[in-house]
Structures are given as C-alpha cells and as structure tokens.
Short mmCIF file of C-alpha atoms in Angstrom, two decimals:
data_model
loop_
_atom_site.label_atom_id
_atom_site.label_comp_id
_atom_site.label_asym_id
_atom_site.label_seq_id
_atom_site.Cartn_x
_atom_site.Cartn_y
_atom_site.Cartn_z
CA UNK A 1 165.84 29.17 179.71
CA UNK A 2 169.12 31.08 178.57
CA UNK A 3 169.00 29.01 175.30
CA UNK A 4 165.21 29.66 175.02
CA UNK A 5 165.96 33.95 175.03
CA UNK A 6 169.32 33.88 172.92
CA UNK A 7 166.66 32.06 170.39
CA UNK A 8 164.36 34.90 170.67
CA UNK A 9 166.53 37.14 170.38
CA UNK A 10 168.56 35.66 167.52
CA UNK A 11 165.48 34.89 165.72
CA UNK A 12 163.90 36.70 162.79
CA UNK A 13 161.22 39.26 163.64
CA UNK A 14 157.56 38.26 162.56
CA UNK A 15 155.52 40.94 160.92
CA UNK A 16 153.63 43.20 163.14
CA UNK A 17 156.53 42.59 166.20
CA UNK A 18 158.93 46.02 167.13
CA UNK A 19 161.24 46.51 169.28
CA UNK A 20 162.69 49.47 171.04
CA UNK A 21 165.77 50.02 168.68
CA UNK A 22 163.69 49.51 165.62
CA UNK A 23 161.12 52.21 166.65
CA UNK A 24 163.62 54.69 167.24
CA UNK A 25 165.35 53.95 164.04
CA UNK A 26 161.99 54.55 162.31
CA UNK A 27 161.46 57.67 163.96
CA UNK A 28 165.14 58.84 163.07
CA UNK A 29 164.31 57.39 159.01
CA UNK A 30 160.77 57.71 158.57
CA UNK A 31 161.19 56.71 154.90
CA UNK A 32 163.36 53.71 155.14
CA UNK A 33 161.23 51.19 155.06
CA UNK A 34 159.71 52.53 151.91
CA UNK A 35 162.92 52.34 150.36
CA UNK A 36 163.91 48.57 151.32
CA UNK A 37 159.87 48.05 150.20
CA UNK A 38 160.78 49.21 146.75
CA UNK A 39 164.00 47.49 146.57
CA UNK A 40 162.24 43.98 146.75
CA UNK A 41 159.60 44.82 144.84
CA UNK A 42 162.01 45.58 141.87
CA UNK A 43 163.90 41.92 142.25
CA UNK A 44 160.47 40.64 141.58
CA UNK A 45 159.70 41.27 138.18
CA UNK A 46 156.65 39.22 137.96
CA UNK A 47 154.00 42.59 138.97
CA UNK A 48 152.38 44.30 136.86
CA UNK A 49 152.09 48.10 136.44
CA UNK A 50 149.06 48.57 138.18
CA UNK A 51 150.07 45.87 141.06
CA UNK A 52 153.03 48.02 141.97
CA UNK A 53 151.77 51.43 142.05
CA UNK A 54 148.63 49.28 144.69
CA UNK A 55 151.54 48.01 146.42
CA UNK A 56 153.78 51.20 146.57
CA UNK A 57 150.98 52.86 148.16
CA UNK A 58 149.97 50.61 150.77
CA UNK A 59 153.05 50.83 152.09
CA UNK A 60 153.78 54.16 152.26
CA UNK A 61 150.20 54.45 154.40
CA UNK A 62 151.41 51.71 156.63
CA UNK A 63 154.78 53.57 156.72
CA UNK A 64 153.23 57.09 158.06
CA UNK A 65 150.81 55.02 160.84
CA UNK A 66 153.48 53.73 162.09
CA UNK A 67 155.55 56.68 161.77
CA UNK A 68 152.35 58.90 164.03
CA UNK A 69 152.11 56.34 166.72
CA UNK A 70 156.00 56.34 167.48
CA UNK A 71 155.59 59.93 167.79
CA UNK A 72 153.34 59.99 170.07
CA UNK A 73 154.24 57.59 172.35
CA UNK A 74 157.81 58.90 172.60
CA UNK A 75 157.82 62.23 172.31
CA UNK A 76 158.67 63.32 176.22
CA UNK A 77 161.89 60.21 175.45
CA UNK A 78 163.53 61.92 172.20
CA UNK A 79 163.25 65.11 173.85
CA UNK A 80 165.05 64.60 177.51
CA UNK A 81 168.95 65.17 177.15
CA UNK A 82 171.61 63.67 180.02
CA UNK A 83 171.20 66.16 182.21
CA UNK A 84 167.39 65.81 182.26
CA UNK A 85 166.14 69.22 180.86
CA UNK A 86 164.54 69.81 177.10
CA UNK A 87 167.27 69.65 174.23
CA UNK A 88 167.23 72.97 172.59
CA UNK A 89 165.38 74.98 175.11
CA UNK A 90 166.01 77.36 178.47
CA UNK A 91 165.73 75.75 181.34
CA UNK A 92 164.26 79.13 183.14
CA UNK A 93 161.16 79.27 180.47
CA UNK A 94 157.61 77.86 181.52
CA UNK A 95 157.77 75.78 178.63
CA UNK A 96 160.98 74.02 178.82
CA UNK A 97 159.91 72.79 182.57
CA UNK A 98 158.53 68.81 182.26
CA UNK A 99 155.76 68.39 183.76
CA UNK A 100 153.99 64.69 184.29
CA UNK A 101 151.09 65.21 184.82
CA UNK A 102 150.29 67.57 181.94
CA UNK A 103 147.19 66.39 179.58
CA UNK A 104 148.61 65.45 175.74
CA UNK A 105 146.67 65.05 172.86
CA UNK A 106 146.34 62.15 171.90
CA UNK A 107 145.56 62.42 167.96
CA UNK A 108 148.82 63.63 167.57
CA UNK A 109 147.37 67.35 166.68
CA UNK A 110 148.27 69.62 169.34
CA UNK A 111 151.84 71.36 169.62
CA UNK A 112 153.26 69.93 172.06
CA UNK A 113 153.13 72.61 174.41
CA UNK A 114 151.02 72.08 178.04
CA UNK A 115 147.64 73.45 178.44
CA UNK A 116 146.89 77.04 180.58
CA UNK A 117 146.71 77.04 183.80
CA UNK A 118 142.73 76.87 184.10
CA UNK A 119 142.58 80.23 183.66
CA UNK A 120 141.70 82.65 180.93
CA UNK A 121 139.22 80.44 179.30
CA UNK A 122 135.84 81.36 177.47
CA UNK A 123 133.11 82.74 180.04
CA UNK A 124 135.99 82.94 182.68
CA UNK A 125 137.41 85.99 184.53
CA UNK A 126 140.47 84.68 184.85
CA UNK A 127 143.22 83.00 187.05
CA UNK A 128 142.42 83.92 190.87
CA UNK A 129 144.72 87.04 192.31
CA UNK A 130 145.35 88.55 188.61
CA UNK A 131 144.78 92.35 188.71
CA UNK A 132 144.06 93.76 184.85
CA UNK A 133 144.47 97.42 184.37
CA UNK A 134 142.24 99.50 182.93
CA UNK A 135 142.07 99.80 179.37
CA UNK A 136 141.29 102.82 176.99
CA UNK A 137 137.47 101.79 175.94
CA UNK A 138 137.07 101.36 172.03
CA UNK A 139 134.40 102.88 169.81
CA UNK A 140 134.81 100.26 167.25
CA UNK A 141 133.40 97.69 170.00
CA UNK A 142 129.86 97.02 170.04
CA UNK A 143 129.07 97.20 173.39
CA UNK A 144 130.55 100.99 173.43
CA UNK A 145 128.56 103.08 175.26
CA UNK A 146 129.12 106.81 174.87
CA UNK A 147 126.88 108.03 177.91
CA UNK A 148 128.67 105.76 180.42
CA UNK A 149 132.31 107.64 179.13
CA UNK A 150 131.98 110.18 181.90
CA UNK A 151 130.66 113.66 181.86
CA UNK A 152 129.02 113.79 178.68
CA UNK A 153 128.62 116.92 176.89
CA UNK A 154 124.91 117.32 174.15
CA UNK A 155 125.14 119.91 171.81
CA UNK A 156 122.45 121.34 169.67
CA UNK A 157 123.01 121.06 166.13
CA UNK A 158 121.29 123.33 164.16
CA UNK A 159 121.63 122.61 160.36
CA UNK A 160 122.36 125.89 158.36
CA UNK A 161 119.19 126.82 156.58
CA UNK A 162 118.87 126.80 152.87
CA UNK A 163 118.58 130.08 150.07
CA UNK A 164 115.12 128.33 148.91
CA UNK A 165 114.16 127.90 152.79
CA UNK A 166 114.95 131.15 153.86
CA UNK A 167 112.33 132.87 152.50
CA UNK A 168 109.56 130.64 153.73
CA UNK A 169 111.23 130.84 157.20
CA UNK A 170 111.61 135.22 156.91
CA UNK A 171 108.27 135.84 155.72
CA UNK A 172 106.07 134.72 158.80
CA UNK A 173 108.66 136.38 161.02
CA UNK A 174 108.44 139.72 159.59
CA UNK A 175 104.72 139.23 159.25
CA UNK A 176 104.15 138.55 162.61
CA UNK A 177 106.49 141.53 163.88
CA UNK A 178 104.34 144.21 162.25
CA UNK A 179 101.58 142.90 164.53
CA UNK A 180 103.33 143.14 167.51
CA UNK A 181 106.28 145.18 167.18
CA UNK A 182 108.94 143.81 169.83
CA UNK A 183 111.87 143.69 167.93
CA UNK A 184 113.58 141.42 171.00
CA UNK A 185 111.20 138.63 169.59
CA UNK A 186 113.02 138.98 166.52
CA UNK A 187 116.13 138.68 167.47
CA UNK A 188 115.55 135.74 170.24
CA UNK A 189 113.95 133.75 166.53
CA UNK A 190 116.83 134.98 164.47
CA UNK A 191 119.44 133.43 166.71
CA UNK A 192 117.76 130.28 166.74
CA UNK A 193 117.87 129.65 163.31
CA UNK A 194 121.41 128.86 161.42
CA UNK A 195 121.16 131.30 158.51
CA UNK A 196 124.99 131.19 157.70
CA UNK A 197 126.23 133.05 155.16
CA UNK A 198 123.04 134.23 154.16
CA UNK A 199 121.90 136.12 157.06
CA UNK A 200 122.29 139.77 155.21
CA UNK A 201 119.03 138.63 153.21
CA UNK A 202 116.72 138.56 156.17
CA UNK A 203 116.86 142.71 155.89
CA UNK A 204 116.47 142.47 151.98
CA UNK A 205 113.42 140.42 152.73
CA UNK A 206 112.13 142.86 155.18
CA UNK A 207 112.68 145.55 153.15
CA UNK A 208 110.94 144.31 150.47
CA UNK A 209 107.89 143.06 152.49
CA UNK A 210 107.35 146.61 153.97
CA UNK A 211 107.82 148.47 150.81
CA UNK A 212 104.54 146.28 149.46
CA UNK A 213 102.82 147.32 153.15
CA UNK A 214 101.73 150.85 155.09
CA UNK A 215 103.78 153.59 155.80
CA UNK A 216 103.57 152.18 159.49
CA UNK A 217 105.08 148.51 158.41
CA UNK A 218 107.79 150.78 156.89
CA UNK A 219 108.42 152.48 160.24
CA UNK A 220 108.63 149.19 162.09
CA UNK A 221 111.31 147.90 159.70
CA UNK A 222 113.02 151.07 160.15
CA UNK A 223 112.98 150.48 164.13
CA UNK A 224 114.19 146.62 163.33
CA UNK A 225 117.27 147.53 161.52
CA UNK A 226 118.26 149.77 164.11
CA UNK A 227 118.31 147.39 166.42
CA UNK A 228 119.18 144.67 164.65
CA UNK A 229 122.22 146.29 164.23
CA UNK A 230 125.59 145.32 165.57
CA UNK A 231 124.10 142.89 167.14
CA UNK A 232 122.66 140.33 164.65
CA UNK A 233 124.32 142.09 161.67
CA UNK A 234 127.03 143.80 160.78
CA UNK A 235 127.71 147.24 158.87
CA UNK A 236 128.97 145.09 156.01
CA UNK A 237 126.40 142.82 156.13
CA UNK A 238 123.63 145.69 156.32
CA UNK A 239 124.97 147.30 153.11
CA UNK A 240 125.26 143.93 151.31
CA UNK A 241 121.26 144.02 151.89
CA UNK A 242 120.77 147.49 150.55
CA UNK A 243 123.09 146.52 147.54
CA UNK A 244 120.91 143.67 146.64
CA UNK A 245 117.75 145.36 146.78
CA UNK A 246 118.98 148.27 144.39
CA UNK A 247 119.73 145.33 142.04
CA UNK A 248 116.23 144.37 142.30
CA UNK A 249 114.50 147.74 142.09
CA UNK A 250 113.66 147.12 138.23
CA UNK A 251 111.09 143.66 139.63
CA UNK A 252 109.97 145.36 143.07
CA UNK A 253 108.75 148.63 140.56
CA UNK A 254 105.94 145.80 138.96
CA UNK A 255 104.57 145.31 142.31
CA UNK A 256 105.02 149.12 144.04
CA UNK A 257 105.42 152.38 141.56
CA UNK A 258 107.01 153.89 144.11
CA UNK A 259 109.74 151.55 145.58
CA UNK A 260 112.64 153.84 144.42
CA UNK A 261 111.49 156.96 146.57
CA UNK A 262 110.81 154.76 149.44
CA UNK A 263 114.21 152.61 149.03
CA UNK A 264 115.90 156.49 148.94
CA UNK A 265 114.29 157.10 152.22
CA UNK A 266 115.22 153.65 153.87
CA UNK A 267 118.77 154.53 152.97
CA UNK A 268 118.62 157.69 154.38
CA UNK A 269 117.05 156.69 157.84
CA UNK A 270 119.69 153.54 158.08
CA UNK A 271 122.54 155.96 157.55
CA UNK A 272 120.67 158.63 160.24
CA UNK A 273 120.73 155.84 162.84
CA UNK A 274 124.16 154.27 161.91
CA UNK A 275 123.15 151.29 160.16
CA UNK A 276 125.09 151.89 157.00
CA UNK A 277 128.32 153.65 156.95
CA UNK A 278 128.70 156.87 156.16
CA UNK A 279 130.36 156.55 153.16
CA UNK A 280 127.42 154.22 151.32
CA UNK A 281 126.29 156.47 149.07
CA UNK A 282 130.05 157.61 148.07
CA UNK A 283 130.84 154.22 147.22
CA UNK A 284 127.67 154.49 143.92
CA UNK A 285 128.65 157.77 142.55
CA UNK A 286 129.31 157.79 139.13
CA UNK A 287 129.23 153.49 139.03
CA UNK A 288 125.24 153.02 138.92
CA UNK A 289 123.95 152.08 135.43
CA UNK A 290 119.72 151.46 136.76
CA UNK A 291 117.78 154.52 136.49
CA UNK A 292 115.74 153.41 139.31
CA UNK A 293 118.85 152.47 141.46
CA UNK A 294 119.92 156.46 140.60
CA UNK A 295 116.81 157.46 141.67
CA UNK A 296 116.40 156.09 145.32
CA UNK A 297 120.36 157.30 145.68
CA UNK A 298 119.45 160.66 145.10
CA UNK A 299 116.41 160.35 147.51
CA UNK A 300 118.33 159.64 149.69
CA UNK A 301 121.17 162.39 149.19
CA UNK A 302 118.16 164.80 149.56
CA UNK A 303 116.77 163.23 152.76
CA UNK A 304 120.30 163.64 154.51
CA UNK A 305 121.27 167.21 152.89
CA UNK A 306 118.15 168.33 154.39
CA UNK A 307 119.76 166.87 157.67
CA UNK A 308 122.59 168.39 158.50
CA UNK A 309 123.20 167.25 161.97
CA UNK A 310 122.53 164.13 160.88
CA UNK A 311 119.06 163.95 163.60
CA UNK A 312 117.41 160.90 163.63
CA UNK A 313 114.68 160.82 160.43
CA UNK A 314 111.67 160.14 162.81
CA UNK A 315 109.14 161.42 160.69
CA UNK A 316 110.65 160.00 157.56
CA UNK A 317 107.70 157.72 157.32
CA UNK A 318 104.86 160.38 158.40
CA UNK A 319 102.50 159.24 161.53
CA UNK A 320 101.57 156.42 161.22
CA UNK A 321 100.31 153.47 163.00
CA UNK A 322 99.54 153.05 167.15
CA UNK A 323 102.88 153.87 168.00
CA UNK A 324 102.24 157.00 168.29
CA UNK A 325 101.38 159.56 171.08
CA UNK A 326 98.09 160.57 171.78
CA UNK A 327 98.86 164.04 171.98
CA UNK A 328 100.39 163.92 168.63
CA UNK A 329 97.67 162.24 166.74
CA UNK A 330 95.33 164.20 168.95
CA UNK A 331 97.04 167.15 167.05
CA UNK A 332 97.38 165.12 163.33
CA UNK A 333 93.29 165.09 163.62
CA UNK A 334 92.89 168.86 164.25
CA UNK A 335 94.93 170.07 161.35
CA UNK A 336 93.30 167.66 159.02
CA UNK A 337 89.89 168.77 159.94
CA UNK A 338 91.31 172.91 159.42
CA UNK A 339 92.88 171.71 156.10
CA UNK A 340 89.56 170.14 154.97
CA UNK A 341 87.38 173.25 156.84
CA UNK A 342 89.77 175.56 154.21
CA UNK A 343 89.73 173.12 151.08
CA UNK A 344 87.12 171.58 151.19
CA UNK A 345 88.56 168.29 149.69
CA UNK A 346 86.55 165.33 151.35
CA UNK A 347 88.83 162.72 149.34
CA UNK A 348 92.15 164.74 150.75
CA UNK A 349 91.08 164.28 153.80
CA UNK A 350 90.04 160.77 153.46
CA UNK A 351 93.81 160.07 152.04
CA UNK A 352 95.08 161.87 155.28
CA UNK A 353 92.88 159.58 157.93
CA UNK A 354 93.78 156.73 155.92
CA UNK A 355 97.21 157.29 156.30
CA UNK A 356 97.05 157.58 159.88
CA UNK A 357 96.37 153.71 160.42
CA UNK A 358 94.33 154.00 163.68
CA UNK A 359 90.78 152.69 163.58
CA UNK A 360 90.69 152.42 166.88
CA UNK A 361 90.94 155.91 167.66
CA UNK A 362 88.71 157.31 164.68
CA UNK A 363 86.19 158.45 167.13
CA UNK A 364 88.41 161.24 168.36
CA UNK A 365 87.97 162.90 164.46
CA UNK A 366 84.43 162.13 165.37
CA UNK A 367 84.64 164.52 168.99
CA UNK A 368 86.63 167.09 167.13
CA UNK A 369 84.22 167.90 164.53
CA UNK A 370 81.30 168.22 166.28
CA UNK A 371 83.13 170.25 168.49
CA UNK A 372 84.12 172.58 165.82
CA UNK A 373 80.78 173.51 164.94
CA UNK A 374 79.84 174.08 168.16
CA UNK A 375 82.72 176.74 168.63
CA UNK A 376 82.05 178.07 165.02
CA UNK A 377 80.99 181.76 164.50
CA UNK A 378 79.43 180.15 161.23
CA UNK A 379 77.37 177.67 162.92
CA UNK A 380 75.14 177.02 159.50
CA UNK A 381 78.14 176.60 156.93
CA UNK A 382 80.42 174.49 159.59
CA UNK A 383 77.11 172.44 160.08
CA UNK A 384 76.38 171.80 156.28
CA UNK A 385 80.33 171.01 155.40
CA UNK A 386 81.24 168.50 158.67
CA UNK A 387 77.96 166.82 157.93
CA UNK A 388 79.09 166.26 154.52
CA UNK A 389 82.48 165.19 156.06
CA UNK A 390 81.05 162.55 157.73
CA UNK A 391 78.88 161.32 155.66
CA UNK A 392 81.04 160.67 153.32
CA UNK A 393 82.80 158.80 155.82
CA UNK A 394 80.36 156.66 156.99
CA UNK A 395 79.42 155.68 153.40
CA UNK A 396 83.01 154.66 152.71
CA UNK A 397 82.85 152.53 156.02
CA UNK A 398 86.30 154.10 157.11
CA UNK A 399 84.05 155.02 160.70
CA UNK A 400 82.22 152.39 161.68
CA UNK A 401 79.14 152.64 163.91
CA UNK A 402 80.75 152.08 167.37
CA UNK A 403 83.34 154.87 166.54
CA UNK A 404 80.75 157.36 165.44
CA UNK A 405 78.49 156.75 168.69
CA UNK A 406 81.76 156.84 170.68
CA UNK A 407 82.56 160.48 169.26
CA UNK A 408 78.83 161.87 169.68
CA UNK A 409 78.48 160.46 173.34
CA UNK A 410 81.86 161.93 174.30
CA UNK A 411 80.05 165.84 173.39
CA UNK A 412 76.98 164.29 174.94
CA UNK A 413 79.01 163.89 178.04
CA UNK A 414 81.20 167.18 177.78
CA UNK A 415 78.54 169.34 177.08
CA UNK A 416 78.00 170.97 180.52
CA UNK A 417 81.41 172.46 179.98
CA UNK A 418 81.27 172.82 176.73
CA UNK A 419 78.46 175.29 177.83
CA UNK A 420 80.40 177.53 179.75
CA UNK A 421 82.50 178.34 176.60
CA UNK A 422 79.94 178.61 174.54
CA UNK A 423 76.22 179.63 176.18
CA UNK A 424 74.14 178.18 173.34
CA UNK A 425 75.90 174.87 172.93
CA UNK A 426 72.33 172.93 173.54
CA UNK A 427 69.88 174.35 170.95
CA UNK A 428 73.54 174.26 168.07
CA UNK A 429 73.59 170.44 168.88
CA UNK A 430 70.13 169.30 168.79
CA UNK A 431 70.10 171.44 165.08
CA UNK A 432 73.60 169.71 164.65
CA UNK A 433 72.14 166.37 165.80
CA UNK A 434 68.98 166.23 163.36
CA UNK A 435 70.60 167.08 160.10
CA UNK A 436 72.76 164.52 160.77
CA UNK A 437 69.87 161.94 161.46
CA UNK A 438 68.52 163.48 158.88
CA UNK A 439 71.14 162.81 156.33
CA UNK A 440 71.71 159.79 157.54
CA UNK A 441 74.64 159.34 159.73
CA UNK A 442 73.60 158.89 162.83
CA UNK A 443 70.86 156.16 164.48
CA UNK A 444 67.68 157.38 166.02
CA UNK A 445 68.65 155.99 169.06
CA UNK A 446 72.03 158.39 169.55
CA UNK A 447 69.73 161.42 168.21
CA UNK A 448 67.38 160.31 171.18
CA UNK A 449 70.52 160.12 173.52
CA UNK A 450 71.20 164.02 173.05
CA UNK A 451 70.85 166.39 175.92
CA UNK A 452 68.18 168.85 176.13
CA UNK A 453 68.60 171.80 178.51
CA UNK A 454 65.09 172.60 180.54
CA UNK A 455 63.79 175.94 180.91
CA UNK A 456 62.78 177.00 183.85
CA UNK A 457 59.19 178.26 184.24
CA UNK A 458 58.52 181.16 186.75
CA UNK A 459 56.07 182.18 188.79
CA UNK A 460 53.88 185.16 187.67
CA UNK A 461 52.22 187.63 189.87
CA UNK A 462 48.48 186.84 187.93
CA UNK A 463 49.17 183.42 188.79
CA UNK A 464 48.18 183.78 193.10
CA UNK A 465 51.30 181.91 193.72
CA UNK A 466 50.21 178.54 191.47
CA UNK A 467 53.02 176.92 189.68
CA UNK A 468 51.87 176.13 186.38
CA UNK A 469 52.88 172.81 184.89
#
C-alpha cells in the first residue's frame, strides 16, 4: 500500500489532474503556464504560422478558466493570515470580520464584499429599529408638493398693464363715472389694475375725454382729480399729466376749438384744490414754444389772479349737470327767463337751458313761465313772447311732452293760491291756455284739464225766492 502511494505520488501528473500546490502556484503565476506552452511549441519547428497563433490562443483561454475557478474556490484561503483575521485589513471594520455563512457569487463577478443586512433594499423601509431624521424636502423631486410645505401663502399677481392696453382699459372707466359720479368706484377699479409706471396717463385720458364732453363731464373730472389726489397720484405725477396734454393741445384743437381755454381752466381749478403745486405755472414761463400751450397758461394765470385767496373755482365750469341744488337751478331758470323777457333772444336762451344739462327738471322752466304771465302787469305782451318761448321749444324737442304737462298741471294745482296774489289768475290762464292750444303747444286734453272758477248766481227779489239754474 506504501509502495502503491510513493508511486502516485512520484508519478507524472496526467492532463486534467491538480493538486493543491499546483493551484496555488497558478494563482501566484497566472501566466506561467503560457510561458512553458510557448517554450515547447518553439522546440517544435514542424507548425505552421497559422497552427501556432490556433495553438497560442487556446491556451491562453484554457490558462484564464483555470485561472477564474482557482479564484473562486480559494478566495476566503489566500486571504486568512496566522492569526486568523483578513491580511491587509482592520480587524474592528464590518468588512474585515469572516463570516461563513455569507452568500458569494459564484460567477466570480461580485467584490468580494458580504451582502446587506436584509435591509435597505428596493420597496423596503428599512432594517427594523432604524430611526431616519427628517430631511429638508427638494423641489427638484417629482413628488414635491408645495401645498403640503406648511402654511402656504397665495398671492395675487397682477401683470402690469400695457401703454396700448391702457387706453382700452381708461376709457370705459371714465365713461361709466360720468354716469354715476362716485369717485370711490374709481379708485376701488384703479387699485385693482397694475398700471405701473404709467399711472399719470389715466388723468391725461380723463382730461381729454371730458374736454370732447359737457361742461358737467368737465366738472366731474374736476371732482376726480381732487380726490384722486394723494391718494392714487402724486403731485408729480399729476403735473406729468398736465405736461403731456399741453404737448398734445395742437391734435385735441382738431377735435374741440376750444381745448386751450378749457385746459387753462383745468389748470387753474387743480392748482385751487391743491392738485398741482403752486409753482406749475412758474416752471413754463418764458420755456413754452406752442401757441396753444401759451394760451391755456395764460387762462389759467387769469382764472387764479382773479382768485386771490386762492377759493375753490366751483363755478369754473358754470351749472351744470344734476349735481346741483334745487334752489340754485330753481334760481338759474328765473334769470334766464328775465334775460330772455329783456332780450328777447329765443336761441340765447335755448344755449342757456342747454347748458344746464337737466331734462329731468325742464318742467320747472315750464311752471315759471306761466307763472310770469300770470303776475305780469303786461298780461298781452308776456302772453304773446312766453308762448313764442315755448314754442320754439317744443319744436326743437328740448321739452318733451311729459315735462310740458308736468309744468302746466303744477299752475293747475297752485292756482287757488296763486289767486290770492293775483285776483284774476282764472280768466289770464284760460286766455293763456288757448293761445297756447292754439299755437300748438299744448294737447287738448291739458287745455281741457284747466280750472275754471264758477260764478255764483244770486237770488233776485223779482224772482219770489226761485233759484234760477
């Protein structure tokens, strides 16, 4: 048996058949056997080119299989040192620790290194017991969500409105304020829209929409700027406005002849009520080149020199307009019908109720001149010239119908006391009432309407006490 291993041991090594001491060799020469390969290959000189590159190559693949599988096999062997622990490595690290029963790989492509401890993995939440503290959220990841950050704060963002914009956005605004007249509207839309740097234009736009409009449109914008000011826009900004539209007075004069006086008197009121400074006029003496522009400027210098104490330019405008007082216009009617009872001048007086912008209250004109003629000591002549008056009105269409019956039952209804004023009120209005059917102004059923006053019949002595009827 001894013999029979000394033999096996002494004997030559078939192909194929490693031992221990040869693997480890390998593993310490990889290329070794490549080299003794070649060496043989050259003492036979019987191959040709093409046979020893074949051969040359299968054994350099044989080589490297071998080489893998040696590897593999004794990897945790090379690596152990005397005293047990990895060669190279710390003995207190995770990784130089040996474990047994750690998982390899087994097609020799992993690291080395043992696996994690089941923890950490994809869809897990991790190893049980860890604690993770809280991290800073990202916006770059996709599953950000802004409204779960906290308290979250929405602002309004208005974009700033553009020069070719602002116009279209002004215009129905100012339009709609001469209808109503609350200048708090304004304001409440004005902050609501982002007009940036261009906000001093909304008063050159108002400007210039009232000078094309009544004297009473005029008065609003007047009222606007007042209180528009310092609280919308500034001084500076105010005078900016003004600047530009005495820049533009040569275009505005195609549309309204008389822009320059009215511009002079929109000066003057702004500087009455504080909107411009005081020194706005100083600051174009002697520097304006427009004839127009020199024009409104010394409208204005008028308007103020004529105002000493610098009182607020109410009437600047005229009356105009139900903003008014009764009383007042009450009062505006009576002098125009004294003006035209003096004149004569039906299209003067026209101008004048024209100017007062009340339709509504055109039947008061109406009351006071038919009681005019009845308190006239020239019943026939005030008769013949407030019949023409009215006439002339009622052709025109400036009173309609309902204002002219309005003004005729309002005497109708007054007339008792009317009366006691004058004692033959009765027989001057049923005259006063037919020429005016007569010539056309009033219906037949308002002549109809008129109050007659009875007479009473007495009882005469050849009668025997018989009433006669």
């Amino acid at each position: 048996m001894a013999t029979e291993v000394d033999t096996w041991t002494s004997a030559p090594k078939a192909d194929g058949v490693f031992s221990l001491d040869d693997n480890l060799a390998e593993a310490d020469h990889p290329y070794s056997v490549d080299d003794d390969l070649l060496n043989e290959a050259e003492v036979n000189g019987n191959w040709t080119p093409q046979e020893k590159a074949l051969h040359e190559a299968r054994l350099k693949a044989k080589a490297k299989r071998r080489l893998r599988k040696s590897s593999s096999r004794n990897s945790t062997s090379d690596s152990l040192s005397e005293s047990g622990e990895l060669a190279g490595s710390d003995p207190n690290s995770p990784k130089g620790k040996v474990n047994t029963n750690d998982r390899k790989s087994r097609t020799g492509k992993g690291r080395g290194l043992p696996k994690k401890g089941g923890a950490g993995g994809k869809g897990v939440w991790g190893a049980a017991g860890m604690v993770y503290e809280d991290e800073e959220p990202d916006m770059r990841d996709p599953n950000y969500d802004e409204s779960a950050q906290g308290d979250t704060v929405y602002a309004t963002v208005v974009p700033e409105i553009d020069e070719k914009e602002l116009e279209n956005m002004v215009n129905p605004i100012v339009q709609e304020y001469f209808e109503h007249g609350d200048t708090r509207e304004v304001q409440m839309l004005l902050k609501e829209l982002n007009l940036g740097q261009h906000k001093y234009e909304f008063s050159s736009l108002a400007v210039s929409l009232s000078l094309e409009g009544k004297a009473s449109h005029r008065e609003l914008t007047s009222r606007l700027l007042s209180d528009l000011s310092g609280k919308v826009l500034s001084q500076s900004e105010m005078a900016r406005a003004f600047d530009k539209i005495l820049k533009e007075l040569p275009d505005l004069i195609l549309d309204t002849p008389e822009a320059p006086q009215m511009l002079g008197q929109f000066v003057a009121r702004a500087i009455a009520d504080h909107v411009l400074p005081m020194s706005f006029l100083d600051c174009y003496k002697g520097k304006v080149d427009c004839e127009h522009a020199r024009v409104a400027l010394d409208r204005a210098e008028v308007l103020l020199t004529m105002k000493r104490e610098m009182v607020r330019l109410d009437n600047v405008w005229g009356v105009g307009g139900g903003q008014r007082p009764v009383k007042h216009l009450v009062k505006e009617m009576n002098l125009l019908l004294k003006e035209y009872l003096i004149s004569g001048d039906v299209a003067e007086a026209e101008h004048c109720l024209r100017d007062l912008e009340v339709p509504h209250f055109h039947h008061e004109l109406v009351y006071e001149a038919v009681v005019m003629v009845l308190e006239s000591k020239e019943e026939a002549t005030a008769s013949r010239v407030m019949i023409k008056l009215l006439q002339s009105f009622w052709k025109t269409g400036l009173i309609t119908v309902d204002q002219m019956n309005r003004g005729f039952k309002r005497v109708y209804d007054e007339l008792p006391e009317i009366s006691l004023d004058v004692p033959h009120a009765h027989s001057i209005m049923e005259t006063f009432v037919d020429l005016c059917y007569q010539e056309a102004v009033i219906t037949k059923q308002l002549r109809d309407a008129c109050p007659s006053r009875g007479r009473k019949r007495f009882v005469s002595e050849g009668d025997g006490g018989v009433i006669k009827n």
